[in-house]
PDB file of C-alpha atoms and ligand atoms in Angstrom:
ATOM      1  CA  UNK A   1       0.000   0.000   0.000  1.00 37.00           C
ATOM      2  CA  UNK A   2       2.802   2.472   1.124  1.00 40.00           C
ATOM      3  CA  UNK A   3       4.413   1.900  -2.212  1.00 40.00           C
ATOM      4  CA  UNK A   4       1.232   2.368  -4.273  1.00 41.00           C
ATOM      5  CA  UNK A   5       0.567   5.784  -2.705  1.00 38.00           C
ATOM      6  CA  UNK A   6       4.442   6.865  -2.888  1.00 38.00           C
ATOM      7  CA  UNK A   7       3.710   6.157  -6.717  1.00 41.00           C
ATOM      8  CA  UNK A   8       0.804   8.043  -7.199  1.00 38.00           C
ATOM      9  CA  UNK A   9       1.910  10.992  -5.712  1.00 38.00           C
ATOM     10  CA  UNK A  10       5.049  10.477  -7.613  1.00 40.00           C
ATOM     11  CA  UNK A  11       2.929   9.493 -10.915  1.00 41.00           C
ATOM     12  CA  UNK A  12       1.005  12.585 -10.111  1.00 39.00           C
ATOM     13  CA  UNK A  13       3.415  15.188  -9.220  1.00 39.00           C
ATOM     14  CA  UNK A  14       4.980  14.765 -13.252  1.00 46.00           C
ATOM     15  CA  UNK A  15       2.868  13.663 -15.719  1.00 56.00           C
ATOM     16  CA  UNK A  16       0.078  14.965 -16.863  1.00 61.00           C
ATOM     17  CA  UNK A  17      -3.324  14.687 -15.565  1.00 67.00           C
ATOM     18  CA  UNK A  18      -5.449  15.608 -18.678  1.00 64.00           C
ATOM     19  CA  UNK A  19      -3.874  13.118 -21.007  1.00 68.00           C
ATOM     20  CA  UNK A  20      -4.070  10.500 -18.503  1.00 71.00           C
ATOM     21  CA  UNK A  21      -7.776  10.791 -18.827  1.00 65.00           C
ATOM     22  CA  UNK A  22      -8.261  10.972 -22.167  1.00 65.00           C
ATOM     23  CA  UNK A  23      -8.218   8.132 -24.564  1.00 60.00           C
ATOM     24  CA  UNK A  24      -7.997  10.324 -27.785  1.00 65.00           C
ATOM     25  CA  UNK A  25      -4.633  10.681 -29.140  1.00 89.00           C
ATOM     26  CA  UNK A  26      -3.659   8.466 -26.413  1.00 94.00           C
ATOM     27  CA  UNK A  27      -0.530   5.942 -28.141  1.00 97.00           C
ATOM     28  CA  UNK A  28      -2.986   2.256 -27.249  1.00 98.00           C
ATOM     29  CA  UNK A  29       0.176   0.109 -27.853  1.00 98.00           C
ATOM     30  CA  UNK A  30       3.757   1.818 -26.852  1.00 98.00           C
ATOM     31  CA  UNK A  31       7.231  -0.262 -27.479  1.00 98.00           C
ATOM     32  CA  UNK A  32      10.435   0.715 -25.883  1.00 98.00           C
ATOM     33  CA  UNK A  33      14.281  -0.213 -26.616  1.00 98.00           C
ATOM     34  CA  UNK A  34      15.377   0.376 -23.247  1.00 98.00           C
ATOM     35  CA  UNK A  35      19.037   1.566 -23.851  1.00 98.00           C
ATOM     36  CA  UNK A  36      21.822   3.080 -22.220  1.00 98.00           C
ATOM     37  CA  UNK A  37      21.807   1.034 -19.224  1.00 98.00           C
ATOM     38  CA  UNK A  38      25.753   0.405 -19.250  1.00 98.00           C
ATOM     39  CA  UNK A  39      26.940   3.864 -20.276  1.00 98.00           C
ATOM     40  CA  UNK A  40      24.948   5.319 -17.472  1.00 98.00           C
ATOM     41  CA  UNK A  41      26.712   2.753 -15.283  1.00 98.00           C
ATOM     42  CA  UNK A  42      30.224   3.685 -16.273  1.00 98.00           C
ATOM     43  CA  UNK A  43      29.814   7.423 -16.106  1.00 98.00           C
ATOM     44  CA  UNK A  44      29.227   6.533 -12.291  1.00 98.00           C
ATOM     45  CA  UNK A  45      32.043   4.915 -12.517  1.00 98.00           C
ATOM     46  CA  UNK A  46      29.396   1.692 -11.817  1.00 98.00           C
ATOM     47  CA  UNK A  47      29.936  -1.421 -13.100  1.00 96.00           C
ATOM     48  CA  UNK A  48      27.284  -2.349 -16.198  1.00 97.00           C
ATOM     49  CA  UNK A  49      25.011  -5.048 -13.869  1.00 96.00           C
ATOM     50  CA  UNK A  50      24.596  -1.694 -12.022  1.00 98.00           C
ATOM     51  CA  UNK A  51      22.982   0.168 -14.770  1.00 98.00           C
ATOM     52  CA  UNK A  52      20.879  -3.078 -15.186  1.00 98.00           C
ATOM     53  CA  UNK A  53      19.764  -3.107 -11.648  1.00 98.00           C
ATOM     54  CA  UNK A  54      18.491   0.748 -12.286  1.00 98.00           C
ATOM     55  CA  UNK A  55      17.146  -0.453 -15.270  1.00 98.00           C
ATOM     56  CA  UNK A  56      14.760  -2.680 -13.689  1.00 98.00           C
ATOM     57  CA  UNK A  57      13.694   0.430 -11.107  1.00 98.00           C
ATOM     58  CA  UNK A  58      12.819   2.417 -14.071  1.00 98.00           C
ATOM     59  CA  UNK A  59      10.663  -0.215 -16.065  1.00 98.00           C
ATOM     60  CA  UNK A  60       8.984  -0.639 -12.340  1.00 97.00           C
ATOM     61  CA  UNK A  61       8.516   2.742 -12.353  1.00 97.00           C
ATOM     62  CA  UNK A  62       7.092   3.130 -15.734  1.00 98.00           C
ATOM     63  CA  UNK A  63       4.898   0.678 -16.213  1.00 97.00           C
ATOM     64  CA  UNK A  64       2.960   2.112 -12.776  1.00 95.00           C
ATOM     65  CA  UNK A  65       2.906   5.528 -14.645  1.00 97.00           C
ATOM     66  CA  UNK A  66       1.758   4.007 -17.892  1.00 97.00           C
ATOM     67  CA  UNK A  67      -0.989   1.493 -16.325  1.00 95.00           C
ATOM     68  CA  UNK A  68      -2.630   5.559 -15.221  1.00 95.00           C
ATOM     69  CA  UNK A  69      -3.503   6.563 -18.581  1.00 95.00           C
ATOM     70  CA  UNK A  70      -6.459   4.888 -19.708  1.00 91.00           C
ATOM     71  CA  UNK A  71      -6.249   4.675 -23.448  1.00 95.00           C
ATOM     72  CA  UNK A  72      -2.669   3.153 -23.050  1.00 98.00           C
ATOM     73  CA  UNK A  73      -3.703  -0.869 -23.024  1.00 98.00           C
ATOM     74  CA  UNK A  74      -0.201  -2.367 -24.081  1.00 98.00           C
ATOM     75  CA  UNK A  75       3.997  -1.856 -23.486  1.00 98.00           C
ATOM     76  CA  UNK A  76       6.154  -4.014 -25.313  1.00 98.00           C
ATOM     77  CA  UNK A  77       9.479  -4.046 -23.299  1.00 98.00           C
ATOM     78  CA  UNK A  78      13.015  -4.890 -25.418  1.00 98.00           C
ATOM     79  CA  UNK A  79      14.495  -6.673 -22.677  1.00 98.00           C
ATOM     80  CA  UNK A  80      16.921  -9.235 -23.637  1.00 98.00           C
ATOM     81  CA  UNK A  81      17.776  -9.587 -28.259  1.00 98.00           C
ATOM     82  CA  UNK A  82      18.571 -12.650 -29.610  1.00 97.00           C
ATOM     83  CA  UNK A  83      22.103 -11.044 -30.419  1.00 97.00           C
ATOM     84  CA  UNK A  84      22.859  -9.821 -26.660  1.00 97.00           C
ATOM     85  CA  UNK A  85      23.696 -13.866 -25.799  1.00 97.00           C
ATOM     86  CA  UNK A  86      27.405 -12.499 -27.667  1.00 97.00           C
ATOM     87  CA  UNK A  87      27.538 -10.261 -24.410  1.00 97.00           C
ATOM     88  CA  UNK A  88      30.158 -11.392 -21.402  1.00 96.00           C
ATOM     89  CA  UNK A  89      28.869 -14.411 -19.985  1.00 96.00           C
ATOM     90  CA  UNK A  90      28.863 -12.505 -16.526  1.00 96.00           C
ATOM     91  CA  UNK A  91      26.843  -9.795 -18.023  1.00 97.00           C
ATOM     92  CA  UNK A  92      24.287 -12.488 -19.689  1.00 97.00           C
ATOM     93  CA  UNK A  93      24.276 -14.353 -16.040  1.00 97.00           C
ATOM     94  CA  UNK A  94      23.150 -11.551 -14.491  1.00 98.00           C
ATOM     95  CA  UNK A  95      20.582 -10.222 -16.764  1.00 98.00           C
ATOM     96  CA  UNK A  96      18.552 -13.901 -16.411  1.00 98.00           C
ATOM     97  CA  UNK A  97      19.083 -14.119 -13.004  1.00 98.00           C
ATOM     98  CA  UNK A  98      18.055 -10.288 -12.415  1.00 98.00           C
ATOM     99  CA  UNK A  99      14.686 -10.742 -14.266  1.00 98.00           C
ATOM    100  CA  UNK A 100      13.555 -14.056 -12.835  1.00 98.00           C
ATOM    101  CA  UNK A 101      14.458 -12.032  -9.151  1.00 98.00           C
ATOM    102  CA  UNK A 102      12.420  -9.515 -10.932  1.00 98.00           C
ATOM    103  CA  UNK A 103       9.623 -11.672 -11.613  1.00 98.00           C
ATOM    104  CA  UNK A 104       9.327 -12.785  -8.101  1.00 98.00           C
ATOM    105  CA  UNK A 105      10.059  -9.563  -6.359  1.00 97.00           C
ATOM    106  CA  UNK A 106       7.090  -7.641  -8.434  1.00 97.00           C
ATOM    107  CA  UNK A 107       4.343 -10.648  -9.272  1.00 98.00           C
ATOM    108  CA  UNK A 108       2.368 -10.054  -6.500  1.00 98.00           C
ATOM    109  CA  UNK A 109       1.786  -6.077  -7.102  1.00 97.00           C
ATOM    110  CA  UNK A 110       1.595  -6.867 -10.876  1.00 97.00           C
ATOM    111  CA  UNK A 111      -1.384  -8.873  -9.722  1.00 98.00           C
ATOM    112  CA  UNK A 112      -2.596  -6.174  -7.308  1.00 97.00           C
ATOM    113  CA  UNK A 113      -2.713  -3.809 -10.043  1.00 96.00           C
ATOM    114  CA  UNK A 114      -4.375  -6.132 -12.754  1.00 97.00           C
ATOM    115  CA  UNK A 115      -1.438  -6.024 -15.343  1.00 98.00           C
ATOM    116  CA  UNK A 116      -0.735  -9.239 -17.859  1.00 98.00           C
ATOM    117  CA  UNK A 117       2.708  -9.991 -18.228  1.00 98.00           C
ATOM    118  CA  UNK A 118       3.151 -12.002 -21.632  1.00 98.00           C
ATOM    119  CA  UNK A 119       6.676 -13.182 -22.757  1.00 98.00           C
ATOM    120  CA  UNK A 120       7.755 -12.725 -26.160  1.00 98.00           C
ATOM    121  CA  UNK A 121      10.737 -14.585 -28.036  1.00 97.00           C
ATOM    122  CA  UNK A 122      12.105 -18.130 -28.765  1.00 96.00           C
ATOM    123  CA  UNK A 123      12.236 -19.924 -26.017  1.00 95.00           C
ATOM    124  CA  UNK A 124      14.353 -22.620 -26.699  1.00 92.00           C
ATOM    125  CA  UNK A 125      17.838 -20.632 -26.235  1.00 85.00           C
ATOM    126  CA  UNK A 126      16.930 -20.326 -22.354  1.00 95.00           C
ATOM    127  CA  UNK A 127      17.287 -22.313 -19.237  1.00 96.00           C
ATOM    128  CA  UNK A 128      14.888 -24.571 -17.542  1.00 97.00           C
ATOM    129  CA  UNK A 129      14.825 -21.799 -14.234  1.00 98.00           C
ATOM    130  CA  UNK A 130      13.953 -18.733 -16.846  1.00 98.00           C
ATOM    131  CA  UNK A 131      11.560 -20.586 -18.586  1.00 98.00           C
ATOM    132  CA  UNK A 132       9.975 -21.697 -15.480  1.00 98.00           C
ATOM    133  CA  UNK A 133       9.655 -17.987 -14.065  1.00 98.00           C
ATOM    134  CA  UNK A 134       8.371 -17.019 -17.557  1.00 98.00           C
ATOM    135  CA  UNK A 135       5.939 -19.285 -17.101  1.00 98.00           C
ATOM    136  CA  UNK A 136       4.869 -18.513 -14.037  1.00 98.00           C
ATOM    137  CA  UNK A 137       4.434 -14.575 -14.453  1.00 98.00           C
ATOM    138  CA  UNK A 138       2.149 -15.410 -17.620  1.00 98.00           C
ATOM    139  CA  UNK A 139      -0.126 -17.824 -15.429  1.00 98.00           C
ATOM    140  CA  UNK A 140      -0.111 -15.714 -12.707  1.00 98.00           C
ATOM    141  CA  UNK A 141      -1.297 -12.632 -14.586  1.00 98.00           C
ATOM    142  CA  UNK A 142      -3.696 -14.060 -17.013  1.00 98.00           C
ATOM    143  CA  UNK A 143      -6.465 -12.800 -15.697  1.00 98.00           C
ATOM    144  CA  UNK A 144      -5.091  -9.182 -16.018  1.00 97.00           C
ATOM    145  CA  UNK A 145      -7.226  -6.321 -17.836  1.00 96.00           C
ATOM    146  CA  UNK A 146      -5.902  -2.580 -16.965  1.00 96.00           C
ATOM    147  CA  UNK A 147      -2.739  -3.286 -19.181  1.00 97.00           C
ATOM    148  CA  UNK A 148      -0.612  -6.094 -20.899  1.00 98.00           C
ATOM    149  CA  UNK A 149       2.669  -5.614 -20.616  1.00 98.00           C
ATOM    150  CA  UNK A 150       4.906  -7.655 -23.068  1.00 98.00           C
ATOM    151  CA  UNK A 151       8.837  -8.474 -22.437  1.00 98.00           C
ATOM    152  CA  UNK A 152      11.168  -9.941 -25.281  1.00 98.00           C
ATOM    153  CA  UNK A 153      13.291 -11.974 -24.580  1.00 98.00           C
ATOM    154  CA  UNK A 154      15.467 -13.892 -26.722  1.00 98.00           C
ATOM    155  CA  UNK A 155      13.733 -11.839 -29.366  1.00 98.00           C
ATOM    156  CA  UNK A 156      14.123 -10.469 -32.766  1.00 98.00           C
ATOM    157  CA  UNK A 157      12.484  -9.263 -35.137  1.00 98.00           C
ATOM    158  CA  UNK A 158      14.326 -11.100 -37.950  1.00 98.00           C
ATOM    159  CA  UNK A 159      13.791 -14.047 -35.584  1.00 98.00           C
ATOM    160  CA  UNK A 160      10.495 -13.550 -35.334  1.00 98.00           C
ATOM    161  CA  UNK A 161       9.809 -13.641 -38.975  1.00 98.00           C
ATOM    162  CA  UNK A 162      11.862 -16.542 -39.213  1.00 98.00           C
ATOM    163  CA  UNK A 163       9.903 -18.807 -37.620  1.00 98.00           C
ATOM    164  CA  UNK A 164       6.501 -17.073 -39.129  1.00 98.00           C
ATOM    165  CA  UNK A 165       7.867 -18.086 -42.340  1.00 98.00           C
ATOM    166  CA  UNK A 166       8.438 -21.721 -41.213  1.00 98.00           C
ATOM    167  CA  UNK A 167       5.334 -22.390 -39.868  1.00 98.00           C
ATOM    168  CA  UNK A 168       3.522 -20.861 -43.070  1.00 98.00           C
ATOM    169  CA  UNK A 169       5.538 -23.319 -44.914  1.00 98.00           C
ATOM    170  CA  UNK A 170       4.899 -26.158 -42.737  1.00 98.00           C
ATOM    171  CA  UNK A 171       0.630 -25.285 -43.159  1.00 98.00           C
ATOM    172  CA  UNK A 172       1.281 -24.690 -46.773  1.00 98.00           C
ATOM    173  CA  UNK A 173       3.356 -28.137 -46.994  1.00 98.00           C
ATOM    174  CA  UNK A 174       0.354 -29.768 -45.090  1.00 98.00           C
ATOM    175  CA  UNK A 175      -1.994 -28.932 -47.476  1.00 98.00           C
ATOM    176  CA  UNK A 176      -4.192 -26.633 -44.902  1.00 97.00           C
ATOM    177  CA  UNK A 177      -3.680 -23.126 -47.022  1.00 97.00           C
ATOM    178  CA  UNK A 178      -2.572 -22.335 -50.654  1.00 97.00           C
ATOM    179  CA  UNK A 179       0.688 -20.116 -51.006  1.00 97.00           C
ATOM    180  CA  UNK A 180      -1.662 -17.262 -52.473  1.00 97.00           C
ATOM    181  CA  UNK A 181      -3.817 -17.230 -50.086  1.00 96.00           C
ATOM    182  CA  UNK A 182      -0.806 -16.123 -47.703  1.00 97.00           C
ATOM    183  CA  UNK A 183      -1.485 -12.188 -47.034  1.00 98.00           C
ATOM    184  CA  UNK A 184      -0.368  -9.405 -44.677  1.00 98.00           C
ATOM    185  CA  UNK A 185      -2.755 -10.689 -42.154  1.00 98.00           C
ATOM    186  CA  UNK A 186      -1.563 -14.568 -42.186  1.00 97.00           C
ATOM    187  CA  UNK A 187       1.945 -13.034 -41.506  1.00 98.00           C
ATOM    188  CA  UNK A 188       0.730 -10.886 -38.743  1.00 98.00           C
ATOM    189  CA  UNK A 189      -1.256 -13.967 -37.402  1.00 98.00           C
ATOM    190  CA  UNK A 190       2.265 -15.940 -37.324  1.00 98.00           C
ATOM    191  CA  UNK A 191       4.281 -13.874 -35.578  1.00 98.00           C
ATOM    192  CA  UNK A 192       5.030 -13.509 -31.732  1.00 98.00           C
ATOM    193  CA  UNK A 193       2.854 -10.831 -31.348  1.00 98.00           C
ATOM    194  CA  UNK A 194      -0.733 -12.797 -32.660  1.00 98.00           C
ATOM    195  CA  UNK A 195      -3.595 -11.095 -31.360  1.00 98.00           C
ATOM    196  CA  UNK A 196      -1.429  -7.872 -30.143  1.00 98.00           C
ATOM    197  CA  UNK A 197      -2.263  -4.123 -32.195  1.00 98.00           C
ATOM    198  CA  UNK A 198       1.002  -3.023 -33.785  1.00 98.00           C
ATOM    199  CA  UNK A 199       2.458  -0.308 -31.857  1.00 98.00           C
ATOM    200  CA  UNK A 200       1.344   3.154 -32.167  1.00 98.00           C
ATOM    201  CA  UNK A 201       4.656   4.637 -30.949  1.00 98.00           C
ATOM    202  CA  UNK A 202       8.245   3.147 -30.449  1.00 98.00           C
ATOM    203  CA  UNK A 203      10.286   4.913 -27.853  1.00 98.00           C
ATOM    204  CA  UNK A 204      13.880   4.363 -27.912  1.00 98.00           C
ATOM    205  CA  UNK A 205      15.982   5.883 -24.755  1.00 98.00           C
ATOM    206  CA  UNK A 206      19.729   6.298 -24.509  1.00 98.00           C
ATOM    207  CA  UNK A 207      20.557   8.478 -27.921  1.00 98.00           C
ATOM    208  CA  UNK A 208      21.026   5.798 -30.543  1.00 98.00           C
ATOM    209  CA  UNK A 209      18.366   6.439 -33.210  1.00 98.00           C
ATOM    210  CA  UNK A 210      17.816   3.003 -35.043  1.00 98.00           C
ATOM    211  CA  UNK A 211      15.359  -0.227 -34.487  1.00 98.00           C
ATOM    212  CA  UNK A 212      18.063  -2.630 -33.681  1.00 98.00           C
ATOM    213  CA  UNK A 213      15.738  -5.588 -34.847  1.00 98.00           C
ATOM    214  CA  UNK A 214      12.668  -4.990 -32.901  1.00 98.00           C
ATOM    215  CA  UNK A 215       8.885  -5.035 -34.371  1.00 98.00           C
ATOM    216  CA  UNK A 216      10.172  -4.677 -37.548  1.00 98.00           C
ATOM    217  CA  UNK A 217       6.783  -5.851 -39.262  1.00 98.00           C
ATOM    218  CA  UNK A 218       4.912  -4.637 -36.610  1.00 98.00           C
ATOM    219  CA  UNK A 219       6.507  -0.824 -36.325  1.00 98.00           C
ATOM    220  CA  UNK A 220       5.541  -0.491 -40.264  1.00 97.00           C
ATOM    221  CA  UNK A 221       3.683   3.108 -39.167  1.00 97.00           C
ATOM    222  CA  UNK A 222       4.680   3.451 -35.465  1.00 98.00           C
ATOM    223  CA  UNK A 223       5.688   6.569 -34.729  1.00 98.00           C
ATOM    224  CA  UNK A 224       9.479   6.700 -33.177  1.00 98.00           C
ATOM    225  CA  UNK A 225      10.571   8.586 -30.340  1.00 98.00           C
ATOM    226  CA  UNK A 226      14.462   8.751 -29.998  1.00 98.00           C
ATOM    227  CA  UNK A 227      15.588  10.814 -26.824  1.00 98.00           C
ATOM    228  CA  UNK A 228      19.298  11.035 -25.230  1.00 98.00           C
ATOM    229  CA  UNK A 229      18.116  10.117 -21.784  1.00 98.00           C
ATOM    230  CA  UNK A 230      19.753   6.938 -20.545  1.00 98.00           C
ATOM    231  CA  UNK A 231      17.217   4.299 -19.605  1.00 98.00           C
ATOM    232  CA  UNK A 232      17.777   4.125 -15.840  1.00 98.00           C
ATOM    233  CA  UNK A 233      16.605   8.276 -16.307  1.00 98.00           C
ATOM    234  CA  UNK A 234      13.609   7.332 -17.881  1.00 98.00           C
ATOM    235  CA  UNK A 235      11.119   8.709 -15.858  1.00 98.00           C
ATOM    236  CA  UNK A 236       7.112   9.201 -15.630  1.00 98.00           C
ATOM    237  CA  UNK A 237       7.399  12.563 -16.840  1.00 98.00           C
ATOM    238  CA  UNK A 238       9.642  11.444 -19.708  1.00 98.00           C
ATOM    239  CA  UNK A 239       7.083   8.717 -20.596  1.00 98.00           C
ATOM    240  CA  UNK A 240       4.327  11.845 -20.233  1.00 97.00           C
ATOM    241  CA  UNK A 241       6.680  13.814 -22.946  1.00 98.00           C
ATOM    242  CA  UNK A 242       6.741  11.270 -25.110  1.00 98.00           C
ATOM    243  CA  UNK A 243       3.103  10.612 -25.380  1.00 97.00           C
ATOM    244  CA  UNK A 244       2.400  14.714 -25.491  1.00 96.00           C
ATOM    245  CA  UNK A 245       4.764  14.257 -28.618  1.00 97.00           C
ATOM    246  CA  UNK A 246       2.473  11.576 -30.106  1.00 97.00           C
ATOM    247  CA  UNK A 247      -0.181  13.628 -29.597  1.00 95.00           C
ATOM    248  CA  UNK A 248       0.709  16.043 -31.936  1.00 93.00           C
ATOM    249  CA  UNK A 249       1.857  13.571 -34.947  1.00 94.00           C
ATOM    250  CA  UNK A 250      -0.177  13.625 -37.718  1.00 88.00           C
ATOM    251  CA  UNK A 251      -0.357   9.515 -38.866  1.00 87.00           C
ATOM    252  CA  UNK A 252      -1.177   8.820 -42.521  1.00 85.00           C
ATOM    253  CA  UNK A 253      -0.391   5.803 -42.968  1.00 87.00           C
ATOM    254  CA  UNK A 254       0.602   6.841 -46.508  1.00 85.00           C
ATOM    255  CA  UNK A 255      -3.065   8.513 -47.308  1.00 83.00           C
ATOM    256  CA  UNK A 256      -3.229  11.976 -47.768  1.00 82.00           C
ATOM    257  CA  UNK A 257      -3.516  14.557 -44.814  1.00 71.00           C
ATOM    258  CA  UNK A 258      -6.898  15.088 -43.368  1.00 60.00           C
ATOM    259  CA  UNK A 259      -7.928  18.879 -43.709  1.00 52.00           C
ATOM    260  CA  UNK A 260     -10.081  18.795 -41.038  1.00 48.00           C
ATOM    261  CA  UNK A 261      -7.198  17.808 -38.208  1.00 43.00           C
TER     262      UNK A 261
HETATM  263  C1  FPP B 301      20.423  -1.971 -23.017  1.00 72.30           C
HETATM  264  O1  FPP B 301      21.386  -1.203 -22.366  1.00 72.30           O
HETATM  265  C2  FPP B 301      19.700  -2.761 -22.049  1.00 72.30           C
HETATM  266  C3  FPP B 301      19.626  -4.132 -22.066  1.00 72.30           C
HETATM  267  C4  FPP B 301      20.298  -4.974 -23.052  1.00 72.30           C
HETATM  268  C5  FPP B 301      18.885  -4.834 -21.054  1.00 72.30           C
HETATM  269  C6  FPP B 301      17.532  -4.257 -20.791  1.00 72.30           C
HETATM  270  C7  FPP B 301      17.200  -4.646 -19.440  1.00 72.30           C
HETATM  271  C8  FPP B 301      16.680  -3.859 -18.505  1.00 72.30           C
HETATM  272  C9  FPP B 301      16.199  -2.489 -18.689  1.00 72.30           C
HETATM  273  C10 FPP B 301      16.572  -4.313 -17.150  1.00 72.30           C
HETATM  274  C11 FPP B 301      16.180  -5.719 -17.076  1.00 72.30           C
HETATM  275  C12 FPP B 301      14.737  -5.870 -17.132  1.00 72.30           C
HETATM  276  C13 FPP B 301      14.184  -6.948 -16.596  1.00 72.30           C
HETATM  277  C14 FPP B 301      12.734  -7.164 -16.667  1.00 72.30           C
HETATM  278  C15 FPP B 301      15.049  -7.927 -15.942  1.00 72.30           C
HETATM  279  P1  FPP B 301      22.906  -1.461 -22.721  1.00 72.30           P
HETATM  280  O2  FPP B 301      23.458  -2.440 -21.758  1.00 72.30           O
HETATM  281  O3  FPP B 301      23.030  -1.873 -24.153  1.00 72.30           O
HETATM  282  O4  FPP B 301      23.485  -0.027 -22.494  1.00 72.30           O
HETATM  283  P2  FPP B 301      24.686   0.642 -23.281  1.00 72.30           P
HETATM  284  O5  FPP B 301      24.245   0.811 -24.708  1.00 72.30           O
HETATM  285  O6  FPP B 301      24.844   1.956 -22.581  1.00 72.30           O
HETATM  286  O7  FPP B 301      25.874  -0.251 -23.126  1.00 72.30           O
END
């Protein structure tokens, strides 16, 4: 309880009121590439599982903020590429060992707060403990409905597609569809992310300004959000800056502008 009240005030004290109660130009789905843990470890002169650590207080921190604005029903969290298993072995230790503490630490107010945790990525590539903490969060929060929060792990996007492709083979192979009946919305049925909307905005935190493999096929008209702030920064009134942003994009989706906006 004393945490949930430290939070609103907190939520309350930054971001802003009006667009949390408004679902019009509200982003419904937002993705973030959570970067810049490990350079805002060694300016501190920190080791990187530090930055990591902060990391995890900042995703805590937004997805409290985010779960206050009711249009916003989904984050998709960049948590762990299939390309970051090249990292240190240390480094890759900790990460899986700091998000199945993670899991445990934060399942119960996750729960409190009605948010679905869904995990994202191939599977296969991790150990028995992960996948047994993954698969606990998603029964646990199943029943969620304020907000669905999706981590990838041992995703990416190329990955992702990947396997789409196979299994549209394998049904094509099997006789149960014909190649041309194969469309955007097959694909979009194969991948990861079934069921999901694409994501309305992509935020990306730490100064790079690139995609680094995530939602490829799903970003097609996202609109992207680059800012310098290191993730650990990332706060509830960045989060509220980055959706005022949004607000004011016009989206086409390659039709022509509508006079009347
Ligand atoms: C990128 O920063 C961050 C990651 C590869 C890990 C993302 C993980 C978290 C935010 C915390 C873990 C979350 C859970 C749920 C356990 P970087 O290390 O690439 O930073 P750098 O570019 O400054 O080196």
């Amino acid at each position: 309880m004393a945490i949930r009240i430290i939070n609103i005030i907190f939520v309350g004290s930054f971001a802003n009121e009006e667009l949390m109660n408004t679902t019009e130009k509200i982003p419904g789905h937002i993705a973030i590439i959570m970067d810049g843990n490990g350079r805002w470890a060694r300016e501190r002169g920190l080791e990187r599982c530090e930055g990591h650590k902060q990391g995890v207080s900042a995703l805590r921190n937004i997805i409290r903020s985010a779960a206050q604005y009711k249009g916003l029903r989904y984050m998709t969290l960049y948590v762990f590429s299939t390309e970051n298993w090249g990292r240190p072995k240390e480094e890759v230790d900790m990460l899986m060992e700091l998000l199945c503490r993670s899991i445990v630490n934060e399942l119960h107010e996750l729960k409190q707060e009605h948010i679905r945790v869904l995990v994202i990525g191939d599977r296969n590539g991790m150990s028995q403990t992960v996948t047994e903490h993954i698969d606990l969060i998603e029964k646990e929060t199943a029943s969620g409905n304020a907000l669905t929060m999706l981590l990838c792990i041992n995703y990416s996007s190329r990955a992702e597609l990947t396997h789409a492709m196979q299994t549209l083979a394998a049904r094509v192979a099997a006789g149960e569809i014909n190649p041309d009946e194969i469309d955007a919305d097959t694909i979009t049925s194969a991948l990861y992310t079934s069921g999901i909307p694409d994501p309305d905005l992509i935020i990306r935190t730490g100064g790079e300004q690139r995609l680094s493999n995530f939602l490829l096929w799903q970003g097609a008209y996202s609109e992207l959000y680059f800012t310098q702030t290191y993730w650990p920064d990332f706060g509830p009134a960045d989060l509220d800056a980055a959706i005022k942003e949004y607000a004011h994009r016009n989206r086409r989706f390659g039709k022509v502008c509508d006079d009347k906006e």
